Amino acid sequence: MNSSVIAELEGTLVKDPDPFPYFMLIAFEASGPIRFSLLLLFWPVIRLLDLLGMKEASLRLTIFIAIAGLPKSEIEYVGRAVLPKFYMDNLNNDAWKIFSRYEKKVVVTRTPRVMVERFLKMHLGANEVIGSELIFNRFGFATGWVRDIRSISDRVDRLFGNEEMSLALGRWIGFDSPTFVSLCKNRCHERLTMQQEDGHIPKQPHPVIFHDGRLVKHPKPITALLILLWFPIAIILAIIRVPIGLAIPLRHQRNYMSPILGYRVLTKNPPNSSSVSAVSSKKGVLYVCNHRTVMDPLFLSRVLGQNIPAVVYSMSPIWRKIAPIRTVHLTRSRSKDAEMIAKELENGDLVICPEGTTCREPFLLRFSSLFAELTDDIVPVAINYKPQLFHATTARGRKVLDAIFFLMNPLNVYEISFLKKISMEDSSIAGKSSYEIANHVQRLLADALGFQCTDFTRKYKYRLLAGNDGIVAS
């Protein structure tokens, strides 16, 4: 049997047949709220064209409003770093189970190929992606036009030639040539029955570990409207919350100011002074946390009710100056950073996030072992964060906006769990190396959070989001 499958993306590999929300993401993440609003304003017209059977005109109008004038690099970045997360959340697992068992996997979509190719090739293992092609001018900006959408079926025909596919998965709606279906030996429902009976265990799709962008929710029209209505209120709230957060002492914020400041903190096993006292009275305790947002050290200080300095790798200079806790900015020079951390520990307690960058998904990056070389007084702290509308940290956004977007959420929920202090048996006193200690702390935090440990580093994250990992859209 020929082991080849061709599948439609919209409504088959992903549940939602409407690509409109993904263009809303392109509009917001690559351009901003104005284009986002404009595209939503035209949604009734786009929907009317769909209902009248003018699907091609509807799609062309959507593409033009969402993409016209955008640099090619911006569109590619959103397609690579933002959209895969939303496509994965909308994955049709039943279709994936069938799609994954074939050797040659081809996906057909009327969405511009640059938007979907990264997700389909990296996460679903597709060999070929046939979609509409955006037209760019000689300066690298999108004109808003696409090459003839009707040619998709012809390109499928050319790809396979006289070869017959083993299976086609799709709704068979919106394709203008019967060639797409006639190339297939079996209908979807016939092969579905065979797959369910043969006991085959499908592979799992490659998970989305790193992604970027500000929006948390999938911006379907109603959700997008709510985001837009909230946006001006959110900006006002953020402006009000900043001076309040800076003026009110930490101990009062913890007890009385949470609703006004827009956060709720769930704390588990908060330490007392005797449970975390340092082995040496000359040194402070090092709180080692996983890293979810730029606010992690601040919330740890709020829970403890005291100003604990934090080691930071990348933070806006403005926020470093006005932050209610003192920050120690590292240089990423191992010797210089070790000297600074050791000096801070001599003065008291300290907070550090050895992942070096944030991770939004339930995974932990590899921990730098530097912290384990400097002290045995280590208290692991497991942190989880649940935003409602906006992500507080992005890989390439302006760092000065991170705290603003954090405060623009109606409510930010933090879960902070203090684990037991590292025992002597798991420290350097027992002969453990710094790498063993760092890996041990990573595993403890992962188990407490229900996350998975990875060997990925900060450099790998940024290389992946930049498209320098060997899987680049052609």
GROMACS .gro file of C-alpha atoms in nm:
model
  474
    1MET     CA    1   0.000   0.000   0.000
    2ASN     CA    2   0.119   0.351  -0.083
    3SER     CA    3   0.177   0.526   0.251
    4SER     CA    4   0.072   0.881   0.166
    5VAL     CA    5  -0.195   1.109   0.306
    6ILE     CA    6  -0.322   1.451   0.210
    7ALA     CA    7  -0.523   1.649   0.462
    8GLU     CA    8  -0.702   1.979   0.475
    9LEU     CA    9  -0.593   2.205   0.760
   10GLU     CA   10  -0.902   2.410   0.839
   11GLY     CA   11  -1.181   2.204   0.988
   12THR     CA   12  -0.985   1.878   0.968
   13LEU     CA   13  -0.641   1.886   1.127
   14VAL     CA   14  -0.759   2.180   1.336
   15LYS     CA   15  -1.116   2.183   1.459
   16ASP     CA   16  -1.214   2.533   1.358
   17PRO     CA   17  -1.287   2.569   0.984
   18ASP     CA   18  -1.268   2.949   1.008
   19PRO     CA   19  -0.915   3.094   0.971
   20PHE     CA   20  -1.031   3.444   1.072
   21PRO     CA   21  -0.896   3.434   1.434
   22TYR     CA   22  -0.546   3.353   1.307
   23PHE     CA   23  -0.552   3.663   1.089
   24MET     CA   24  -0.661   3.857   1.397
   25LEU     CA   25  -0.344   3.731   1.565
   26ILE     CA   26  -0.134   3.842   1.269
   27ALA     CA   27  -0.299   4.185   1.283
   28PHE     CA   28  -0.237   4.232   1.656
   29GLU     CA   29   0.108   4.078   1.696
   30ALA     CA   30   0.264   4.206   1.372
   31SER     CA   31   0.094   4.546   1.360
   32GLY     CA   32  -0.101   4.645   1.671
   33PRO     CA   33  -0.444   4.727   1.814
   34ILE     CA   34  -0.542   4.963   1.528
   35ARG     CA   35  -0.519   4.699   1.254
   36PHE     CA   36  -0.671   4.448   1.498
   37SER     CA   37  -0.971   4.682   1.539
   38LEU     CA   38  -0.998   4.746   1.166
   39LEU     CA   39  -1.008   4.376   1.082
   40LEU     CA   40  -1.273   4.315   1.347
   41LEU     CA   41  -1.476   4.607   1.207
   42PHE     CA   42  -1.484   4.434   0.868
   43TRP     CA   43  -1.581   4.097   1.016
   44PRO     CA   44  -1.958   4.140   0.942
   45VAL     CA   45  -1.875   4.203   0.575
   46ILE     CA   46  -1.638   3.905   0.568
   47ARG     CA   47  -1.901   3.685   0.730
   48LEU     CA   48  -2.170   3.802   0.485
   49LEU     CA   49  -1.950   3.713   0.189
   50ASP     CA   50  -1.905   3.365   0.338
   51LEU     CA   51  -2.281   3.319   0.377
   52LEU     CA   52  -2.335   3.428   0.017
   53GLY     CA   53  -2.095   3.158  -0.101
   54MET     CA   54  -1.823   3.409  -0.197
   55LYS     CA   55  -1.554   3.237   0.012
   56GLU     CA   56  -1.266   3.338  -0.210
   57ALA     CA   57  -1.361   3.706  -0.195
   58SER     CA   58  -1.404   3.676   0.181
   59LEU     CA   59  -1.058   3.526   0.223
   60ARG     CA   60  -0.893   3.782  -0.006
   61LEU     CA   61  -1.050   4.069   0.189
   62THR     CA   62  -0.936   3.918   0.521
   63ILE     CA   63  -0.581   3.872   0.396
   64PHE     CA   64  -0.562   4.224   0.255
   65ILE     CA   65  -0.677   4.396   0.576
   66ALA     CA   66  -0.463   4.177   0.805
   67ILE     CA   67  -0.140   4.175   0.604
   68ALA     CA   68  -0.114   4.461   0.353
   69GLY     CA   69   0.193   4.673   0.424
   70LEU     CA   70   0.350   4.440   0.680
   71PRO     CA   71   0.717   4.346   0.642
   72LYS     CA   72   0.775   3.987   0.538
   73SER     CA   73   0.994   3.934   0.846
   74GLU     CA   74   0.704   4.030   1.079
   75ILE     CA   75   0.462   3.789   0.913
   76GLU     CA   76   0.721   3.511   0.925
   77TYR     CA   77   0.791   3.575   1.293
   78VAL     CA   78   0.426   3.556   1.394
   79GLY     CA   79   0.381   3.241   1.184
   80ARG     CA   80   0.684   3.089   1.354
   81ALA     CA   81   0.658   3.210   1.714
   82VAL     CA   82   0.292   3.290   1.783
   83LEU     CA   83   0.050   3.090   1.566
   84PRO     CA   84   0.178   2.734   1.642
   85LYS     CA   85   0.055   2.764   2.002
   86PHE     CA   86  -0.299   2.850   1.892
   87TYR     CA   87  -0.306   2.588   1.617
   88MET     CA   88  -0.189   2.323   1.866
   89ASP     CA   89  -0.457   2.421   2.116
   90ASN     CA   90  -0.715   2.371   1.838
   91LEU     CA   91  -0.572   2.040   1.711
   92ASN     CA   92  -0.819   1.771   1.610
   93ASN     CA   93  -0.670   1.467   1.783
   94ASP     CA   94  -0.880   1.215   1.591
   95ALA     CA   95  -0.758   1.349   1.258
   96TRP     CA   96  -0.401   1.368   1.390
   97LYS     CA   97  -0.405   1.000   1.491
   98ILE     CA   98  -0.480   0.903   1.132
   99PHE     CA   99  -0.254   1.163   0.970
  100SER     CA  100   0.049   1.072   1.182
  101ARG     CA  101   0.081   0.708   1.074
  102TYR     CA  102   0.158   0.781   0.708
  103GLU     CA  103   0.508   0.828   0.573
  104LYS     CA  104   0.435   1.098   0.316
  105LYS     CA  105   0.218   1.369   0.469
  106VAL     CA  106   0.083   1.662   0.266
  107VAL     CA  107  -0.137   1.940   0.400
  108VAL     CA  108  -0.356   2.165   0.188
  109THR     CA  109  -0.471   2.503   0.319
  110ARG     CA  110  -0.610   2.822   0.174
  111THR     CA  111  -0.434   3.018   0.449
  112PRO     CA  112  -0.106   3.176   0.332
  113ARG     CA  113   0.162   2.910   0.357
  114VAL     CA  114   0.399   3.133   0.556
  115MET     CA  115   0.147   3.143   0.842
  116VAL     CA  116   0.111   2.766   0.884
  117GLU     CA  117   0.423   2.597   0.750
  118ARG     CA  118   0.617   2.614   1.075
  119PHE     CA  119   0.340   2.449   1.276
  120LEU     CA  120   0.269   2.179   1.019
  121LYS     CA  121   0.629   2.079   0.952
  122MET     CA  122   0.777   2.105   1.300
  123HIS     CA  123   0.487   1.994   1.517
  124LEU     CA  124   0.282   1.765   1.292
  125GLY     CA  125   0.564   1.632   1.074
  126ALA     CA  126   0.417   1.736   0.738
  127ASN     CA  127   0.644   1.685   0.437
  128GLU     CA  128   0.471   1.934   0.208
  129VAL     CA  129   0.243   2.231   0.267
  130ILE     CA  130   0.034   2.360  -0.022
  131GLY     CA  131  -0.130   2.693   0.052
  132SER     CA  132  -0.191   3.034  -0.095
  133GLU     CA  133   0.118   3.246  -0.155
  134LEU     CA  134   0.150   3.606  -0.043
  135ILE     CA  135   0.286   3.861  -0.288
  136PHE     CA  136   0.560   4.096  -0.162
  137ASN     CA  137   0.700   4.405  -0.330
  138ARG     CA  138   1.070   4.451  -0.398
  139PHE     CA  139   1.117   4.616  -0.057
  140GLY     CA  140   0.991   4.308   0.128
  141PHE     CA  141   0.647   4.443   0.225
  142ALA     CA  142   0.324   4.251   0.169
  143THR     CA  143   0.099   4.394  -0.099
  144GLY     CA  144  -0.204   4.226   0.058
  145TRP     CA  145  -0.264   4.017  -0.254
  146VAL     CA  146  -0.216   3.643  -0.298
  147ARG     CA  147  -0.150   3.430  -0.600
  148ASP     CA  148  -0.455   3.261  -0.747
  149ILE     CA  149  -0.616   3.055  -0.471
  150ARG     CA  150  -0.785   2.840  -0.735
  151SER     CA  151  -0.445   2.696  -0.831
  152ILE     CA  152  -0.420   2.493  -0.508
  153SER     CA  153  -0.588   2.185  -0.658
  154ASP     CA  154  -0.365   2.207  -0.964
  155ARG     CA  155  -0.056   2.214  -0.741
  156VAL     CA  156  -0.182   1.903  -0.561
  157ASP     CA  157  -0.222   1.734  -0.898
  158ARG     CA  158   0.132   1.830  -1.002
  159LEU     CA  159   0.280   1.714  -0.671
  160PHE     CA  160   0.141   1.362  -0.698
  161GLY     CA  161   0.129   1.325  -1.075
  162ASN     CA  162   0.000   0.976  -1.155
  163GLU     CA  163   0.057   0.858  -0.798
  164GLU     CA  164  -0.249   0.762  -0.602
  165MET     CA  165  -0.272   0.872  -0.239
  166SER     CA  166  -0.359   0.624   0.031
  167LEU     CA  167  -0.598   0.863   0.201
  168ALA     CA  168  -0.746   1.210   0.185
  169LEU     CA  169  -0.875   1.385   0.495
  170GLY     CA  170  -1.096   1.687   0.450
  171ARG     CA  171  -1.437   1.842   0.428
  172TRP     CA  172  -1.413   1.876   0.049
  173ILE     CA  173  -1.553   2.226   0.080
  174GLY     CA  174  -1.393   2.523  -0.091
  175PHE     CA  175  -1.179   2.333  -0.343
  176ASP     CA  176  -1.273   2.408  -0.701
  177SER     CA  177  -1.130   2.101  -0.871
  178PRO     CA  178  -1.252   1.741  -0.824
  179THR     CA  179  -0.891   1.633  -0.883
  180PHE     CA  180  -0.815   1.674  -0.512
  181VAL     CA  181  -1.061   1.400  -0.419
  182SER     CA  182  -1.023   1.177  -0.724
  183LEU     CA  183  -0.652   1.128  -0.651
  184CYS     CA  184  -0.742   0.932  -0.337
  185LYS     CA  185  -0.810   0.561  -0.314
  186ASN     CA  186  -1.017   0.581   0.008
  187ARG     CA  187  -1.264   0.814   0.165
  188CYS     CA  188  -1.201   0.951   0.511
  189HIS     CA  189  -1.478   0.756   0.685
  190GLU     CA  190  -1.370   0.423   0.529
  191ARG     CA  191  -1.012   0.461   0.651
  192LEU     CA  192  -1.127   0.585   0.992
  193THR     CA  193  -1.291   0.248   1.059
  194MET     CA  194  -0.976   0.058   0.960
  195GLN     CA  195  -0.755   0.277   1.179
  196GLN     CA  196  -0.971   0.225   1.483
  197GLU     CA  197  -0.966  -0.151   1.443
  198ASP     CA  198  -0.596  -0.215   1.382
  199GLY     CA  199  -0.478  -0.117   1.734
  200HIS     CA  200  -0.219   0.127   1.603
  201ILE     CA  201  -0.080   0.359   1.871
  202PRO     CA  202  -0.018   0.701   1.714
  203LYS     CA  203   0.280   0.920   1.784
  204GLN     CA  204   0.230   1.238   1.980
  205PRO     CA  205   0.263   1.573   1.804
  206HIS     CA  206   0.577   1.767   1.886
  207PRO     CA  207   0.470   1.996   2.174
  208VAL     CA  208   0.487   2.374   2.159
  209ILE     CA  209   0.732   2.462   2.435
  210PHE     CA  210   0.831   2.813   2.331
  211HIS     CA  211   0.598   3.074   2.187
  212ASP     CA  212   0.569   3.450   2.183
  213GLY     CA  213   0.309   3.725   2.154
  214ARG     CA  214   0.092   3.924   2.392
  215LEU     CA  215  -0.254   3.769   2.350
  216VAL     CA  216  -0.355   3.480   2.575
  217LYS     CA  217  -0.700   3.404   2.431
  218HIS     CA  218  -0.780   3.275   2.084
  219PRO     CA  219  -0.925   3.595   1.929
  220LYS     CA  220  -1.250   3.475   1.781
  221PRO     CA  221  -1.477   3.771   1.697
  222ILE     CA  222  -1.658   3.787   2.034
  223THR     CA  223  -1.333   3.743   2.230
  224ALA     CA  224  -1.158   4.002   2.013
  225LEU     CA  225  -1.441   4.249   2.077
  226LEU     CA  226  -1.411   4.197   2.454
  227ILE     CA  227  -1.033   4.252   2.434
  228LEU     CA  228  -1.084   4.577   2.245
  229LEU     CA  229  -1.349   4.700   2.488
  230TRP     CA  230  -1.120   4.618   2.780
  231PHE     CA  231  -0.807   4.773   2.626
  232PRO     CA  232  -0.867   5.144   2.715
  233ILE     CA  233  -0.988   5.049   3.063
  234ALA     CA  234  -0.679   4.829   3.104
  235ILE     CA  235  -0.443   5.114   3.016
  236ILE     CA  236  -0.606   5.340   3.275
  237LEU     CA  237  -0.590   5.064   3.537
  238ALA     CA  238  -0.222   5.002   3.464
  239ILE     CA  239  -0.146   5.373   3.505
  240ILE     CA  240  -0.328   5.373   3.840
  241ARG     CA  241  -0.178   5.046   3.963
  242VAL     CA  242   0.186   5.144   3.905
  243PRO     CA  243   0.209   5.426   4.165
  244ILE     CA  244  -0.008   5.231   4.412
  245GLY     CA  245   0.219   4.929   4.385
  246LEU     CA  246   0.526   5.143   4.436
  247ALA     CA  247   0.387   5.342   4.729
  248ILE     CA  248   0.225   5.072   4.943
  249PRO     CA  249   0.464   4.864   5.159
  250LEU     CA  250   0.494   4.498   5.059
  251ARG     CA  251   0.346   4.364   5.381
  252HIS     CA  252   0.026   4.568   5.329
  253GLN     CA  253   0.001   4.473   4.962
  254ARG     CA  254  -0.006   4.109   5.060
  255ASN     CA  255  -0.297   4.151   5.301
  256TYR     CA  256  -0.512   4.435   5.172
  257MET     CA  257  -0.424   4.557   4.823
  258SER     CA  258  -0.458   4.250   4.599
  259PRO     CA  259  -0.792   4.343   4.435
  260ILE     CA  260  -0.679   4.698   4.358
  261LEU     CA  261  -0.345   4.587   4.221
  262GLY     CA  262  -0.510   4.315   4.014
  263TYR     CA  263  -0.352   3.999   4.150
  264ARG     CA  264  -0.435   3.698   4.363
  265VAL     CA  265  -0.160   3.493   4.525
  266LEU     CA  266  -0.209   3.134   4.638
  267THR     CA  267   0.070   3.035   4.876
  268LYS     CA  268   0.165   2.685   4.990
  269ASN     CA  269   0.405   2.603   5.274
  270PRO     CA  270   0.529   2.957   5.344
  271PRO     CA  271   0.860   2.928   5.534
  272ASN     CA  272   0.935   3.050   5.881
  273SER     CA  273   1.270   3.184   5.989
  274SER     CA  274   1.380   2.859   6.155
  275SER     CA  275   1.302   2.638   5.856
  276VAL     CA  276   1.521   2.839   5.618
  277SER     CA  277   1.795   2.964   5.845
  278ALA     CA  278   2.133   2.960   5.680
  279VAL     CA  279   2.405   2.715   5.774
  280SER     CA  280   2.638   3.008   5.814
  281SER     CA  281   2.509   3.316   5.988
  282LYS     CA  282   2.733   3.520   5.758
  283LYS     CA  283   2.532   3.421   5.451
  284GLY     CA  284   2.174   3.460   5.341
  285VAL     CA  285   1.936   3.201   5.198
  286LEU     CA  286   1.913   3.164   4.821
  287TYR     CA  287   1.557   3.122   4.696
  288VAL     CA  288   1.576   2.935   4.363
  289CYS     CA  289   1.266   2.976   4.145
  290ASN     CA  290   1.148   2.867   3.806
  291HIS     CA  291   1.079   3.166   3.582
  292ARG     CA  292   0.729   3.256   3.457
  293THR     CA  293   0.725   3.637   3.435
  294VAL     CA  294   0.942   3.936   3.516
  295MET     CA  295   0.730   3.977   3.831
  296ASP     CA  296   0.834   3.647   3.996
  297PRO     CA  297   1.085   3.792   4.247
  298LEU     CA  298   0.846   4.073   4.339
  299PHE     CA  299   0.566   3.833   4.428
  300LEU     CA  300   0.803   3.617   4.627
  301SER     CA  301   0.897   3.925   4.831
  302ARG     CA  302   0.530   4.011   4.878
  303VAL     CA  303   0.458   3.663   5.014
  304LEU     CA  304   0.752   3.682   5.254
  305GLY     CA  305   0.662   4.037   5.349
  306GLN     CA  306   1.013   4.170   5.306
  307ASN     CA  307   1.229   4.328   5.040
  308ILE     CA  308   1.451   4.050   4.904
  309PRO     CA  309   1.695   4.148   4.627
  310ALA     CA  310   1.656   3.961   4.299
  311VAL     CA  311   1.908   3.849   4.040
  312VAL     CA  312   1.782   3.952   3.694
  313TYR     CA  313   1.920   3.879   3.348
  314SER     CA  314   1.715   4.110   3.126
  315MET     CA  315   1.488   4.379   3.260
  316SER     CA  316   1.398   4.727   3.145
  317PRO     CA  317   1.633   4.986   3.301
  318ILE     CA  318   1.329   5.198   3.386
  319TRP     CA  319   1.166   4.923   3.592
  320ARG     CA  320   1.496   4.833   3.756
  321LYS     CA  321   1.520   5.189   3.888
  322ILE     CA  322   1.166   5.214   4.023
  323ALA     CA  323   1.108   4.851   4.128
  324PRO     CA  324   1.000   4.813   4.493
  325ILE     CA  325   1.272   4.551   4.542
  326ARG     CA  326   1.641   4.589   4.466
  327THR     CA  327   1.764   4.410   4.155
  328VAL     CA  328   2.109   4.276   4.072
  329HIS     CA  329   2.168   4.284   3.698
  330LEU     CA  330   2.393   4.003   3.577
  331THR     CA  331   2.635   4.032   3.288
  332ARG     CA  332   2.628   3.665   3.168
  333SER     CA  333   3.001   3.658   3.241
  334ARG     CA  334   3.026   3.358   3.474
  335SER     CA  335   3.313   3.487   3.686
  336LYS     CA  336   3.170   3.838   3.729
  337ASP     CA  337   2.822   3.707   3.802
  338ALA     CA  338   2.953   3.457   4.059
  339GLU     CA  339   3.133   3.738   4.237
  340MET     CA  340   2.821   3.958   4.247
  341ILE     CA  341   2.594   3.678   4.371
  342ALA     CA  342   2.841   3.575   4.642
  343LYS     CA  343   2.866   3.936   4.758
  344GLU     CA  344   2.488   3.971   4.776
  345LEU     CA  345   2.453   3.650   4.977
  346GLU     CA  346   2.696   3.787   5.232
  347ASN     CA  347   2.450   4.072   5.288
  348GLY     CA  348   2.138   3.856   5.322
  349ASP     CA  349   1.875   3.655   5.132
  350LEU     CA  350   1.855   3.656   4.754
  351VAL     CA  351   1.617   3.538   4.477
  352ILE     CA  352   1.740   3.381   4.152
  353CYS     CA  353   1.575   3.221   3.848
  354PRO     CA  354   1.846   2.995   3.699
  355GLU     CA  355   1.650   2.922   3.378
  356GLY     CA  356   1.766   3.265   3.262
  357THR     CA  357   1.446   3.328   3.065
  358THR     CA  358   1.075   3.271   3.100
  359CYS     CA  359   0.882   2.968   2.978
  360ARG     CA  360   0.502   2.991   2.948
  361GLU     CA  361   0.426   2.624   2.894
  362PRO     CA  362   0.444   2.344   3.159
  363PHE     CA  363   0.814   2.283   3.103
  364LEU     CA  364   1.132   2.380   3.286
  365LEU     CA  365   1.443   2.487   3.097
  366ARG     CA  366   1.784   2.362   3.199
  367PHE     CA  367   1.907   2.533   3.515
  368SER     CA  368   2.239   2.711   3.515
  369SER     CA  369   2.457   2.548   3.779
  370LEU     CA  370   2.617   2.876   3.887
  371PHE     CA  371   2.392   2.919   4.192
  372ALA     CA  372   2.488   2.574   4.324
  373GLU     CA  373   2.856   2.667   4.323
  374LEU     CA  374   2.806   2.954   4.565
  375THR     CA  375   2.594   2.824   4.853
  376ASP     CA  376   2.431   2.519   5.010
  377ASP     CA  377   2.153   2.726   5.168
  378ILE     CA  378   1.903   2.672   4.889
  379VAL     CA  379   1.523   2.686   4.915
  380PRO     CA  380   1.343   2.583   4.591
  381VAL     CA  381   1.029   2.784   4.513
  382ALA     CA  382   0.777   2.654   4.258
  383ILE     CA  383   0.595   2.935   4.076
  384ASN     CA  384   0.301   2.916   3.840
  385TYR     CA  385   0.126   3.209   3.677
  386LYS     CA  386  -0.212   3.231   3.504
  387PRO     CA  387  -0.277   3.544   3.297
  388GLN     CA  388  -0.626   3.624   3.169
  389LEU     CA  389  -0.582   3.836   2.857
  390PHE     CA  390  -0.220   3.946   2.805
  391HIS     CA  391   0.117   3.780   2.846
  392ALA     CA  392   0.349   3.983   3.064
  393THR     CA  393   0.674   3.882   2.894
  394THR     CA  394   0.772   3.848   2.528
  395ALA     CA  395   1.093   3.742   2.360
  396ARG     CA  396   1.136   4.045   2.138
  397GLY     CA  397   0.883   4.299   2.262
  398ARG     CA  398   0.985   4.615   2.441
  399LYS     CA  399   1.084   4.515   2.794
  400VAL     CA  400   0.942   4.838   2.933
  401LEU     CA  401   0.593   4.715   2.833
  402ASP     CA  402   0.616   4.384   3.018
  403ALA     CA  403   0.500   4.521   3.353
  404ILE     CA  404   0.237   4.738   3.180
  405PHE     CA  405   0.076   4.440   3.008
  406PHE     CA  406   0.093   4.248   3.335
  407LEU     CA  407  -0.105   4.524   3.508
  408MET     CA  408  -0.350   4.547   3.215
  409ASN     CA  409  -0.491   4.204   3.301
  410PRO     CA  410  -0.814   4.212   3.501
  411LEU     CA  411  -0.659   3.960   3.739
  412ASN     CA  412  -0.322   3.785   3.760
  413VAL     CA  413  -0.318   3.460   3.956
  414TYR     CA  414   0.012   3.353   4.109
  415GLU     CA  415   0.067   3.015   4.275
  416ILE     CA  416   0.379   3.004   4.493
  417SER     CA  417   0.487   2.683   4.668
  418PHE     CA  418   0.788   2.676   4.900
  419LEU     CA  419   0.967   2.342   4.905
  420LYS     CA  420   1.190   2.210   5.178
  421LYS     CA  421   1.540   2.346   5.199
  422ILE     CA  422   1.796   2.132   5.014
  423SER     CA  423   1.926   1.869   5.256
  424MET     CA  424   2.293   1.817   5.333
  425GLU     CA  425   2.280   1.481   5.150
  426ASP     CA  426   2.192   1.664   4.827
  427SER     CA  427   2.443   1.947   4.868
  428SER     CA  428   2.811   1.999   4.797
  429ILE     CA  429   2.883   1.897   5.156
  430ALA     CA  430   2.796   1.540   5.052
  431GLY     CA  431   3.018   1.566   4.744
  432LYS     CA  432   2.748   1.656   4.493
  433SER     CA  433   2.865   1.857   4.193
  434SER     CA  434   2.700   2.188   4.104
  435TYR     CA  435   2.544   2.025   3.796
  436GLU     CA  436   2.391   1.747   4.005
  437ILE     CA  437   2.252   1.999   4.252
  438ALA     CA  438   2.106   2.217   3.974
  439ASN     CA  439   1.944   1.915   3.807
  440HIS     CA  440   1.808   1.797   4.141
  441VAL     CA  441   1.649   2.136   4.211
  442GLN     CA  442   1.502   2.142   3.859
  443ARG     CA  443   1.343   1.800   3.915
  444LEU     CA  444   1.203   1.901   4.254
  445LEU     CA  445   1.035   2.209   4.106
  446ALA     CA  446   0.905   2.016   3.804
  447ASP     CA  447   0.750   1.751   4.028
  448ALA     CA  448   0.590   2.014   4.250
  449LEU     CA  449   0.436   2.192   3.950
  450GLY     CA  450   0.352   1.887   3.741
  451PHE     CA  451   0.582   2.020   3.467
  452GLN     CA  452   0.839   1.840   3.251
  453CYS     CA  453   1.214   1.895   3.272
  454THR     CA  454   1.399   1.978   2.951
  455ASP     CA  455   1.761   2.029   2.848
  456PHE     CA  456   1.669   2.340   2.650
  457THR     CA  457   1.853   2.661   2.732
  458ARG     CA  458   1.784   3.030   2.692
  459LYS     CA  459   2.000   3.037   2.379
  460TYR     CA  460   1.800   2.753   2.225
  461LYS     CA  461   1.472   2.932   2.298
  462TYR     CA  462   1.576   3.248   2.119
  463ARG     CA  463   1.733   3.053   1.835
  464LEU     CA  464   1.409   2.856   1.790
  465LEU     CA  465   1.189   3.165   1.789
  466ALA     CA  466   1.425   3.335   1.545
  467GLY     CA  467   1.399   3.039   1.307
  468ASN     CA  468   1.764   2.934   1.338
  469ASP     CA  469   1.695   2.576   1.444
  470GLY     CA  470   1.713   2.409   1.106
  471ILE     CA  471   1.337   2.414   1.046
  472VAL     CA  472   1.277   2.727   0.846
  473ALA     CA  473   0.987   2.803   0.618
  474SER     CA  474   1.096   2.779   0.258
   0.00000   0.00000   0.00000
